[in-house]
Short mmCIF file of C-alpha atoms and ligand atoms in Angstrom, two decimals:
data_model
loop_
_atom_site.label_atom_id
_atom_site.label_comp_id
_atom_site.label_asym_id
_atom_site.label_seq_id
_atom_site.Cartn_x
_atom_site.Cartn_y
_atom_site.Cartn_z
CA MET A 8 0.00 0.00 0.00
CA SER A 9 1.44 3.38 -0.91
CA SER A 10 3.20 5.19 1.90
CA HIS A 11 1.40 8.54 1.49
CA LEU A 12 -1.83 7.08 2.86
CA GLY A 13 -2.34 7.93 6.49
CA VAL A 14 -2.44 5.22 9.14
CA ARG A 15 -6.11 5.93 9.67
CA VAL A 16 -7.00 5.26 6.01
CA ARG A 17 -4.72 2.22 5.82
CA PHE A 18 -6.17 0.82 9.00
CA THR A 19 -9.72 1.31 7.65
CA LEU A 20 -8.87 -0.26 4.28
CA LEU A 21 -7.16 -3.28 5.81
CA TYR A 22 -10.01 -3.73 8.24
CA SER A 23 -12.54 -3.50 5.37
CA ILE A 24 -10.63 -5.98 3.19
CA ALA A 25 -10.57 -8.41 6.09
CA LEU A 26 -14.28 -7.82 6.67
CA ILE A 27 -15.21 -8.23 2.97
CA LEU A 28 -13.27 -11.51 2.82
CA THR A 29 -14.96 -12.79 5.97
CA VAL A 30 -18.45 -11.72 4.92
CA THR A 31 -17.94 -13.21 1.42
CA MET A 32 -16.75 -16.48 2.90
CA VAL A 33 -19.60 -16.65 5.40
CA SER A 34 -22.20 -15.70 2.74
CA SER A 35 -20.90 -18.30 0.28
CA GLY A 36 -20.96 -20.84 3.09
CA ILE A 37 -24.56 -20.01 3.92
CA TYR A 38 -25.55 -20.09 0.22
CA PHE A 39 -24.01 -23.53 -0.40
CA PHE A 40 -25.32 -24.89 2.87
CA VAL A 41 -28.91 -23.80 2.08
CA GLN A 42 -28.60 -25.15 -1.49
CA ARG A 43 -27.37 -28.50 -0.21
CA ALA A 44 -30.08 -28.70 2.48
CA LEU A 45 -32.88 -27.97 -0.01
CA LEU A 46 -31.54 -30.45 -2.58
CA ASP A 47 -31.14 -33.07 0.19
CA GLN A 48 -34.79 -32.61 1.05
CA ILE A 49 -35.79 -33.22 -2.59
CA GLU A 50 -33.46 -36.18 -2.92
CA ASN A 51 -34.91 -37.79 0.21
CA HIS A 52 -38.31 -37.53 -1.41
CA LEU A 53 -36.95 -39.04 -4.60
CA HIS A 54 -35.44 -42.01 -2.74
CA LYS A 55 -38.65 -42.57 -0.82
CA ASP A 56 -40.79 -42.42 -3.99
CA GLN A 57 -38.42 -44.69 -5.80
CA ALA A 58 -38.56 -47.23 -2.88
CA THR A 59 -42.38 -47.13 -2.87
CA ILE A 60 -42.56 -47.74 -6.62
CA SER A 61 -40.06 -50.56 -6.37
CA THR A 62 -42.15 -52.21 -3.62
CA TYR A 63 -45.32 -51.97 -5.71
CA LEU A 64 -43.51 -53.28 -8.75
CA LYS A 65 -42.57 -56.40 -6.81
CA SER A 66 -45.85 -56.99 -5.02
CA ASP A 67 -48.68 -55.43 -6.98
CA PRO A 68 -47.73 -53.85 -10.34
CA ASN A 69 -51.37 -52.96 -11.05
CA GLN A 70 -51.29 -50.47 -8.20
CA LEU A 71 -48.82 -48.45 -10.24
CA ALA A 72 -51.45 -47.53 -12.79
CA TYR A 73 -53.74 -46.53 -9.96
CA MET A 74 -50.98 -44.46 -8.35
CA SER A 75 -50.33 -42.77 -11.65
CA GLU A 76 -54.00 -41.82 -11.97
CA ARG A 77 -54.36 -40.60 -8.39
CA GLY A 78 -51.09 -38.74 -8.45
CA THR A 79 -50.02 -40.32 -5.13
CA ILE A 80 -46.49 -40.03 -6.40
CA HIS A 81 -46.40 -36.89 -8.43
CA LEU A 82 -43.76 -37.59 -11.08
CA PHE A 83 -42.56 -41.04 -12.02
CA SER A 84 -42.16 -43.42 -14.95
CA VAL A 85 -41.31 -47.12 -15.13
CA MET A 86 -39.71 -48.71 -18.19
CA GLN A 87 -39.52 -52.40 -18.85
CA GLY A 88 -36.60 -52.85 -21.16
CA SER A 89 -37.12 -50.18 -23.80
CA LYS A 90 -40.92 -50.20 -23.38
CA LYS A 91 -42.66 -47.68 -21.15
CA LEU A 92 -44.69 -49.63 -18.57
CA VAL A 93 -46.32 -46.77 -16.74
CA ALA A 94 -45.88 -43.05 -16.09
CA SER A 95 -47.74 -40.66 -13.79
CA ARG A 96 -50.28 -38.27 -15.25
CA HIS A 97 -48.13 -35.27 -14.36
CA TRP A 98 -45.16 -36.89 -16.07
CA HIS A 99 -46.92 -36.30 -19.37
CA ASP A 100 -48.37 -32.93 -18.32
CA GLU A 101 -45.03 -31.50 -17.36
CA LYS A 102 -43.51 -32.64 -20.62
CA LEU A 103 -40.98 -34.94 -19.01
CA ASP A 104 -41.82 -37.43 -21.73
CA GLU A 105 -40.37 -35.11 -24.29
CA THR A 106 -37.19 -34.46 -22.32
CA GLN A 107 -34.11 -36.51 -22.96
CA ILE A 108 -33.57 -38.35 -19.65
CA ASP A 109 -32.36 -41.77 -20.76
CA GLY A 110 -28.66 -42.23 -21.01
CA GLN A 111 -28.03 -40.07 -17.92
CA GLN A 112 -26.20 -41.40 -14.87
CA GLN A 113 -28.07 -43.92 -12.75
CA ASP A 114 -28.49 -44.20 -8.95
CA ARG A 115 -27.34 -40.61 -8.42
CA PRO A 116 -29.73 -37.65 -8.52
CA PHE A 117 -29.13 -35.01 -11.21
CA SER A 118 -30.88 -31.94 -12.55
CA ILE A 119 -32.45 -31.31 -15.95
CA LYS A 120 -34.41 -28.56 -17.65
CA THR A 121 -37.54 -29.38 -19.64
CA ALA A 122 -38.65 -27.85 -22.90
CA ASN A 123 -40.94 -25.42 -21.03
CA GLY A 124 -38.03 -24.19 -18.92
CA ALA A 125 -38.87 -25.93 -15.63
CA ARG A 126 -36.07 -27.60 -13.66
CA TYR A 127 -36.33 -31.06 -12.17
CA ARG A 128 -34.27 -33.25 -9.91
CA ILE A 129 -34.21 -36.76 -11.35
CA LEU A 130 -33.30 -40.15 -9.90
CA ILE A 131 -33.01 -43.16 -12.22
CA GLN A 132 -32.70 -46.63 -10.77
CA PRO A 133 -32.57 -49.99 -12.53
CA VAL A 134 -34.28 -52.90 -10.70
CA THR A 135 -34.54 -56.57 -11.61
CA ILE A 136 -37.68 -58.44 -10.57
CA ASN A 137 -38.17 -62.08 -11.56
CA THR A 138 -35.45 -61.80 -14.20
CA GLN A 139 -37.26 -58.82 -15.70
CA ASN A 140 -35.25 -55.56 -15.94
CA TYR A 141 -37.02 -52.36 -15.04
CA GLN A 142 -35.91 -48.78 -14.82
CA ILE A 143 -37.68 -46.55 -12.30
CA THR A 144 -37.35 -42.80 -12.85
CA VAL A 145 -38.69 -40.35 -10.27
CA ALA A 146 -38.59 -36.55 -10.53
CA HIS A 147 -39.25 -33.52 -8.36
CA ASN A 148 -39.66 -29.93 -9.43
CA GLU A 149 -36.66 -27.86 -8.39
CA ASP A 150 -37.96 -24.40 -9.26
CA ALA A 151 -38.86 -23.54 -5.65
CA VAL A 152 -35.29 -24.34 -4.62
CA HIS A 153 -33.89 -22.06 -7.32
CA GLN A 154 -36.31 -19.35 -6.38
CA THR A 155 -35.23 -19.55 -2.71
CA LEU A 156 -31.55 -19.54 -3.71
CA ARG A 157 -32.06 -16.53 -5.98
CA THR A 158 -33.76 -14.62 -3.15
CA LEU A 159 -30.93 -15.59 -0.79
CA ALA A 160 -28.28 -14.46 -3.30
CA LEU A 161 -30.14 -11.18 -3.78
CA ILE A 162 -30.28 -10.58 -0.03
CA ILE A 163 -26.54 -11.34 0.24
CA LEU A 164 -25.65 -9.05 -2.67
CA LEU A 165 -27.70 -6.23 -1.17
CA ILE A 166 -26.36 -6.70 2.33
CA LEU A 167 -22.69 -7.14 1.34
CA PRO A 168 -22.05 -3.61 -0.01
CA LEU A 169 -24.19 -2.15 2.74
CA ALA A 170 -22.17 -4.02 5.37
CA VAL A 171 -18.93 -2.93 3.72
CA ALA A 172 -20.05 0.70 3.58
CA ILE A 173 -21.15 0.66 7.23
CA SER A 174 -17.94 -1.10 8.29
CA LEU A 175 -15.83 1.42 6.36
CA GLY A 176 -17.57 4.22 8.24
CA ILE A 177 -17.28 2.49 11.61
CA GLY A 178 -13.67 1.47 10.88
CA TYR A 179 -12.72 5.02 9.94
CA PHE A 180 -14.40 6.37 13.05
CA ILE A 181 -12.77 3.77 15.35
CA ALA A 182 -9.35 4.32 13.74
CA GLY A 183 -9.79 8.04 14.31
CA ARG A 184 -10.63 7.49 17.99
CA VAL A 185 -7.82 5.00 18.49
CA LEU A 186 -5.25 7.25 16.85
CA ALA A 187 -6.45 10.46 18.51
CA PRO A 188 -3.77 10.30 21.28
CA ILE A 189 -1.08 10.17 18.55
CA GLU A 190 -2.44 13.43 17.14
CA VAL A 191 -2.27 15.02 20.59
CA ILE A 192 1.27 13.68 21.18
CA THR A 193 2.42 14.87 17.72
CA ARG A 194 0.98 18.37 18.20
CA LYS A 195 2.51 18.74 21.64
CA ALA A 196 5.87 17.32 20.53
CA GLN A 197 5.95 19.88 17.69
CA GLU A 198 5.47 22.67 20.24
CA ILE A 199 8.41 21.55 22.38
CA GLY A 200 11.62 23.27 21.36
CA ALA A 201 14.89 24.41 22.92
CA GLU A 202 13.13 27.27 24.70
CA ASN A 203 10.45 25.17 26.45
CA LEU A 204 12.23 21.86 26.98
CA SER A 205 10.71 21.54 30.46
CA GLU A 206 7.26 20.91 28.99
CA ARG A 207 6.09 17.32 28.69
CA LEU A 208 3.70 15.30 26.54
CA PRO A 209 0.32 14.45 28.05
CA VAL A 210 0.25 10.87 29.38
CA GLY A 211 -3.22 9.28 29.31
CA ASP A 212 -4.76 7.73 32.45
CA GLU A 213 -4.84 4.28 30.91
CA ASP A 214 -1.73 2.14 30.68
CA ASN A 215 -1.56 1.43 26.95
CA GLU A 216 0.89 1.67 24.01
CA PHE A 217 0.26 5.41 23.61
CA SER A 218 0.76 6.32 27.26
CA ARG A 219 3.94 4.21 27.27
CA LEU A 220 5.11 6.00 24.10
CA ALA A 221 4.43 9.37 25.75
CA VAL A 222 6.33 8.25 28.87
CA VAL A 223 9.33 7.16 26.76
CA PHE A 224 9.26 10.47 24.85
CA ASN A 225 9.04 12.37 28.14
CA GLN A 226 12.05 10.50 29.47
CA THR A 227 13.93 11.42 26.29
CA PHE A 228 12.89 15.07 26.68
CA ALA A 229 14.04 14.95 30.31
CA ARG A 230 17.44 13.64 29.23
CA ILE A 231 17.72 16.27 26.48
CA GLU A 232 16.68 18.97 28.95
CA ASP A 233 19.25 17.73 31.44
CA SER A 234 22.00 17.79 28.78
CA PHE A 235 20.89 21.28 27.73
CA VAL A 236 20.96 22.57 31.29
CA ARG A 237 24.36 21.00 31.87
CA LEU A 238 25.71 22.40 28.62
CA HIS A 239 24.39 25.81 29.57
CA ARG A 240 25.92 25.61 33.02
CA PHE A 241 29.18 24.29 31.59
CA THR A 242 29.42 27.16 29.09
CA ALA A 243 28.55 29.75 31.74
CA ASP A 244 31.01 28.25 34.25
CA ALA A 245 33.74 27.92 31.63
CA SER A 246 33.32 31.56 30.55
CA HIS A 247 33.37 32.66 34.15
CA GLU A 248 36.52 30.66 34.89
CA LEU A 249 38.24 32.01 31.77
CA ARG A 250 37.35 35.57 32.66
CA THR A 251 39.03 35.43 36.07
CA PRO A 252 42.65 34.90 34.94
CA LEU A 253 42.12 37.24 31.97
CA ALA A 254 40.85 39.96 34.29
CA ALA A 255 43.85 39.31 36.55
CA ILE A 256 46.27 39.62 33.59
CA ARG A 257 44.59 42.86 32.54
CA SER A 258 44.74 44.41 35.99
CA ILE A 259 48.39 43.35 36.45
CA GLY A 260 49.16 45.02 33.11
CA GLU A 261 47.26 48.18 34.00
CA THR A 262 48.95 48.43 37.39
CA ALA A 263 52.34 47.93 35.76
CA LEU A 264 51.57 50.66 33.21
CA HIS A 265 50.52 53.26 35.73
CA THR A 266 52.77 52.59 38.69
CA PRO A 267 56.15 54.06 37.45
CA SER A 268 54.73 57.43 36.54
CA GLU A 269 52.69 57.65 39.75
CA LYS A 270 55.17 56.36 42.27
CA ASN A 271 58.44 56.74 40.38
CA THR A 272 59.63 53.28 41.43
CA ASP A 273 62.20 51.15 39.62
CA CYS A 274 60.60 50.25 36.28
CA ARG A 275 62.60 47.08 35.64
CA GLU A 276 61.68 45.56 39.00
CA ILE A 277 57.99 46.25 38.46
CA CYS A 278 58.09 44.87 34.92
CA ARG A 279 59.79 41.69 36.13
CA GLU A 280 57.19 41.19 38.90
CA SER A 281 54.28 41.94 36.58
CA ILE A 282 55.54 39.62 33.84
CA GLY A 283 56.03 36.89 36.47
CA SER A 284 52.42 37.31 37.65
CA ILE A 285 51.15 37.43 34.08
CA LEU A 286 53.01 34.20 33.30
CA GLU A 287 51.50 32.58 36.40
CA GLU A 288 48.00 33.62 35.39
CA SER A 289 48.50 32.56 31.79
CA ASP A 290 49.75 29.19 33.02
CA ARG A 291 46.53 28.85 35.00
CA LEU A 292 44.63 29.80 31.85
CA ARG A 293 46.49 27.18 29.84
CA GLN A 294 45.74 24.51 32.45
CA LEU A 295 42.09 25.46 32.45
CA ILE A 296 41.87 25.40 28.66
CA ASP A 297 43.65 22.01 28.62
CA SER A 298 41.10 20.63 31.08
CA LEU A 299 38.18 22.04 29.12
CA LEU A 300 39.56 20.62 25.91
CA GLN A 301 40.08 17.25 27.53
CA LEU A 302 36.51 17.16 28.86
CA SER A 303 34.97 18.17 25.58
CA ARG A 304 37.04 15.57 23.73
CA ALA A 305 35.96 13.00 26.32
CA ASP A 306 32.30 14.01 25.83
CA ALA A 307 32.67 13.69 22.08
CA GLY A 308 34.19 10.21 22.53
CA GLU A 309 37.37 11.33 20.79
CA ILE A 310 39.79 9.94 23.35
CA SER A 311 40.78 6.40 22.51
CA LEU A 312 42.24 4.10 25.13
CA HIS A 313 45.16 1.72 24.67
CA LYS A 314 44.72 -0.87 27.35
CA GLU A 315 47.68 -2.83 28.67
CA THR A 316 48.53 -4.72 31.82
CA VAL A 317 49.86 -2.18 34.31
CA ASP A 318 51.42 -2.63 37.74
CA LEU A 319 49.58 -0.01 39.84
CA PHE A 320 52.58 0.30 42.17
CA ASP A 321 54.75 1.46 39.24
CA LEU A 322 52.01 3.87 38.16
CA ALA A 323 51.75 5.32 41.68
CA LYS A 324 55.53 5.84 41.74
CA GLU A 325 55.44 7.60 38.36
CA THR A 326 52.70 9.94 39.64
CA VAL A 327 54.65 10.74 42.79
CA GLU A 328 57.77 11.52 40.75
CA LEU A 329 55.74 13.95 38.64
CA LEU A 330 54.37 15.89 41.63
CA ASN A 331 57.14 15.50 44.18
CA VAL A 332 58.38 19.04 43.48
CA LEU A 333 55.04 20.49 44.59
CA ALA A 334 55.04 18.40 47.77
CA GLU A 335 58.62 19.44 48.51
CA GLU A 336 57.63 23.09 48.16
CA LYS A 337 55.19 22.49 51.03
CA ARG A 338 57.68 20.25 52.85
CA GLN A 339 55.14 17.39 52.67
CA SER A 340 56.25 13.78 52.60
CA ILE A 341 54.63 11.23 50.29
CA ASN A 342 54.86 7.59 51.40
CA ILE A 343 53.98 4.68 49.13
CA SER A 344 53.28 1.29 50.64
CA THR A 345 52.02 -1.87 49.07
CA ILE A 346 49.84 -4.69 50.38
CA GLY A 347 50.17 -7.32 47.69
CA LYS A 348 50.53 -7.18 43.93
CA ALA A 349 48.08 -4.85 42.18
CA MET A 350 47.71 -5.34 38.44
CA ALA A 351 45.08 -3.87 36.13
CA SER A 352 44.27 -3.84 32.44
CA ILE A 353 44.03 -0.09 31.82
CA ASP A 354 45.10 2.79 29.62
CA ARG A 355 48.24 4.06 31.36
CA THR A 356 48.03 7.70 30.23
CA SER A 357 44.45 8.42 31.24
CA VAL A 358 44.71 6.64 34.61
CA ARG A 359 47.99 8.45 35.37
CA GLN A 360 46.15 11.71 34.63
CA ALA A 361 43.40 10.67 37.10
CA LEU A 362 45.97 9.86 39.81
CA THR A 363 47.87 13.08 39.15
CA ASN A 364 44.70 15.10 39.77
CA LEU A 365 44.01 13.20 43.02
CA LEU A 366 47.57 13.57 44.30
CA ASP A 367 47.63 17.23 43.24
CA ASN A 368 44.47 17.81 45.32
CA ALA A 369 45.99 15.97 48.29
CA ILE A 370 49.05 18.24 48.10
CA LYS A 371 46.90 21.36 47.61
CA TYR A 372 44.38 20.73 50.38
CA ALA A 373 46.73 19.22 53.01
CA PRO A 374 48.72 21.53 55.27
CA ALA A 375 52.48 22.10 54.93
CA GLU A 376 54.73 19.49 56.50
CA SER A 377 51.91 16.92 56.59
CA GLU A 378 52.09 13.32 55.34
CA ILE A 379 50.40 11.92 52.27
CA ASN A 380 50.07 8.14 52.24
CA ILE A 381 49.58 6.13 49.09
CA THR A 382 48.59 2.48 49.50
CA VAL A 383 48.59 0.07 46.59
CA GLY A 384 47.10 -3.41 46.85
CA SER A 385 44.38 -5.84 45.90
CA THR A 386 41.27 -7.04 47.68
CA THR A 387 40.03 -10.60 48.19
CA SER A 388 37.19 -9.84 45.78
CA GLY A 389 39.76 -9.45 43.00
CA GLU A 390 40.05 -5.67 42.77
CA SER A 391 43.34 -3.81 42.45
CA PHE A 392 43.40 -0.39 44.07
CA ILE A 393 45.39 2.75 44.79
CA GLU A 394 44.39 4.80 47.81
CA ILE A 395 45.62 8.36 48.33
CA ALA A 396 45.12 9.61 51.90
CA ASP A 397 45.94 13.11 53.09
CA ARG A 398 45.72 14.87 56.44
CA GLY A 399 44.02 17.92 54.98
CA CYS A 400 40.93 19.95 55.65
CA GLY A 401 38.53 17.15 54.63
CA ILE A 402 35.30 17.49 52.66
CA PRO A 403 31.89 18.17 54.28
CA ASP A 404 29.37 15.29 53.91
CA GLU A 405 26.91 17.41 51.93
CA ASP A 406 29.59 18.23 49.34
CA ILE A 407 31.01 14.73 48.88
CA LYS A 408 28.48 13.70 46.22
CA LEU A 409 29.01 16.97 44.32
CA ILE A 410 32.79 17.20 44.16
CA PHE A 411 32.91 15.14 40.95
CA ASP A 412 30.63 17.64 39.18
CA ARG A 413 32.28 19.98 36.72
CA PHE A 414 33.38 23.32 38.23
CA TYR A 415 32.27 22.26 41.70
CA ARG A 416 34.50 23.59 44.49
CA VAL A 417 33.76 23.19 48.17
CA ASP A 418 35.29 26.50 49.17
CA LYS A 419 35.13 28.62 46.04
CA GLY A 420 37.55 31.37 47.06
CA ARG A 421 40.12 29.17 48.71
CA SER A 422 40.49 26.57 46.00
CA ARG A 423 40.80 29.21 43.25
CA GLU A 424 43.71 30.67 45.18
CA LYS A 425 45.21 27.21 44.92
CA GLY A 426 44.72 27.20 41.20
CA GLY A 427 41.74 24.86 40.85
CA ALA A 428 38.77 25.44 38.58
CA GLY A 429 36.84 22.44 39.90
CA LEU A 430 37.52 20.24 36.87
CA GLY A 431 40.22 17.91 38.20
CA LEU A 432 37.94 15.39 39.89
CA SER A 433 35.45 15.24 37.01
CA ILE A 434 38.35 14.39 34.68
CA SER A 435 39.60 11.76 37.15
CA LYS A 436 36.16 10.20 37.47
CA TRP A 437 35.71 10.09 33.70
CA ALA A 438 39.16 8.51 33.18
CA VAL A 439 38.71 5.86 35.91
CA GLU A 440 35.22 4.91 34.77
CA ARG A 441 36.25 4.74 31.10
CA ASN A 442 38.88 2.21 32.23
CA GLY A 443 36.22 0.11 33.95
CA GLY A 444 37.08 1.25 37.47
CA ARG A 445 35.50 3.43 40.16
CA ILE A 446 36.47 6.15 42.63
CA VAL A 447 35.28 6.13 46.25
CA VAL A 448 35.88 8.96 48.73
CA ALA A 449 35.95 8.88 52.51
CA SER A 450 36.62 12.11 54.36
CA THR A 451 36.53 13.55 57.88
CA ILE A 452 36.57 17.30 58.40
CA ASN A 453 39.94 18.57 59.65
CA GLN A 454 41.36 15.06 59.66
CA GLY A 455 41.78 14.26 56.01
CA SER A 456 40.39 12.55 52.91
CA GLN A 457 41.03 9.21 51.20
CA PHE A 458 40.39 8.72 47.52
CA ARG A 459 40.39 5.08 46.48
CA VAL A 460 40.61 4.17 42.80
CA SER A 461 39.94 0.50 42.05
CA PHE A 462 39.87 -1.65 38.94
CA PRO A 463 38.64 -5.19 38.50
CA TRP A 464 41.39 -7.74 37.90
P1 ADP B 3 39.97 21.84 42.00
O1 ADP B 3 40.67 22.08 40.71
O2 ADP B 3 39.23 23.01 42.50
O3 ADP B 3 40.79 21.17 43.00
P2 ADP B 3 38.64 19.32 41.78
O4 ADP B 3 37.58 18.88 40.85
O5 ADP B 3 39.92 18.61 41.74
O6 ADP B 3 38.80 20.86 41.57
O7 ADP B 3 38.04 19.22 43.22
C1 ADP B 3 36.78 19.73 43.50
C2 ADP B 3 36.68 20.22 44.93
O8 ADP B 3 36.74 19.11 45.82
C3 ADP B 3 37.82 21.09 45.30
O9 ADP B 3 37.55 22.44 44.99
C4 ADP B 3 37.91 20.88 46.80
O10 ADP B 3 37.02 21.77 47.47
C5 ADP B 3 37.44 19.47 47.01
N1 ADP B 3 38.55 18.52 47.17
C6 ADP B 3 39.11 17.72 46.25
N2 ADP B 3 40.10 16.96 46.76
C7 ADP B 3 40.19 17.30 48.04
C8 ADP B 3 41.04 16.87 49.14
N3 ADP B 3 41.99 15.95 48.98
N4 ADP B 3 40.84 17.45 50.34
C9 ADP B 3 39.89 18.39 50.52
N5 ADP B 3 39.06 18.83 49.55
C10 ADP B 3 39.21 18.31 48.33
#
């Protein structure tokens, strides 16, 4: 069926085709059943008449002439060899004499048409009595049967188109009612755009295919809305974070420009200080842009992993070597201990990045001269892990579930001073989870935090 037809029309047409086929089959069934029943009735008569004649022929052949006169059996003839023995009065009247009957099949009823157009059901039966061969032929007018069948056919032919027309109407109406929720869903879905993503499709009271469809669409809209909101927030947060170092660079520059003329201080010293600060700020800017780039590449699925078997102890050592300078600046000591072999099938680069962020945080948020303990090991359940524990300020309970969100900082002012934009942990979480692992945090205020990264092995 061509695709431009609406579901409603297609549904109605299919329904009507099915109905026409059913009605035609049922009507033909009724027609043939009635035809058979009426013919059976006639044939029963014929058999009975034929049996009666046969009985008389054996016992009292003279009675046959009497029967023919009285018309007890309406239509019959008896032949003896090729000679006609007797025939009923009506046999002659109805011109059956003149009709070619001989030579037709015997013992099985059949139909013929006489010269005057009447139809008869005929039964021919040969009988042998006392070595004499007879042929009994009985007949019954069939016109009433044909009349009944014609009336029946007429009724069927009148009713069939009427039934089809009514069913088309009803089908179209029902299809319209059934598909009405789709119309409502379509109209509402068309109205929902980027500016009103919080709106939802109406979900009917009944639990049916349409309400389930609306629920699924609503879930999709909710996910799209969530992504939109997050994208919005991400863009706003990113712009805000980028503005801060830029504003700092600008104000350092302005101060440097104006100071010599105002205060007449040594220009070279001021330039050196200002350039140092500008370099610091631009380094922060570079780090931030790197993180943003990494997150957007991660979101776009552009970062491919090269998994290999890695000894987590070696990886922990590599990370410590990278950040030891920062710890030394704060006179912190980093201790690595191991409790059993810890192997994992991971992408070395991305997991090292995750660990670097965690260790960097530990160094940043722990006080000077404190200890940072790294434990590497494996659990009885077959997980390999690295745990980084610091003796820092800790993280409040209400913030723990939010620290992995992008741009989330527990103490906004303080952590910016330390150079963080709130992206480190979200990058760590992404990297660990992409490698099939997970990060768990335990923290006590003013006592310290432990970040445990584990991978199945
Ligand atoms: P940032 O770049 O600001 O450090 P992160 O995503 O790495 O961003 O961390 C998010 C926030 O979680 C930080 O701002 C800080 O408030 C808190 N946090 C992370 N690690 C620690 C830690 N070891 N001790 C205390 N607070 C932490």
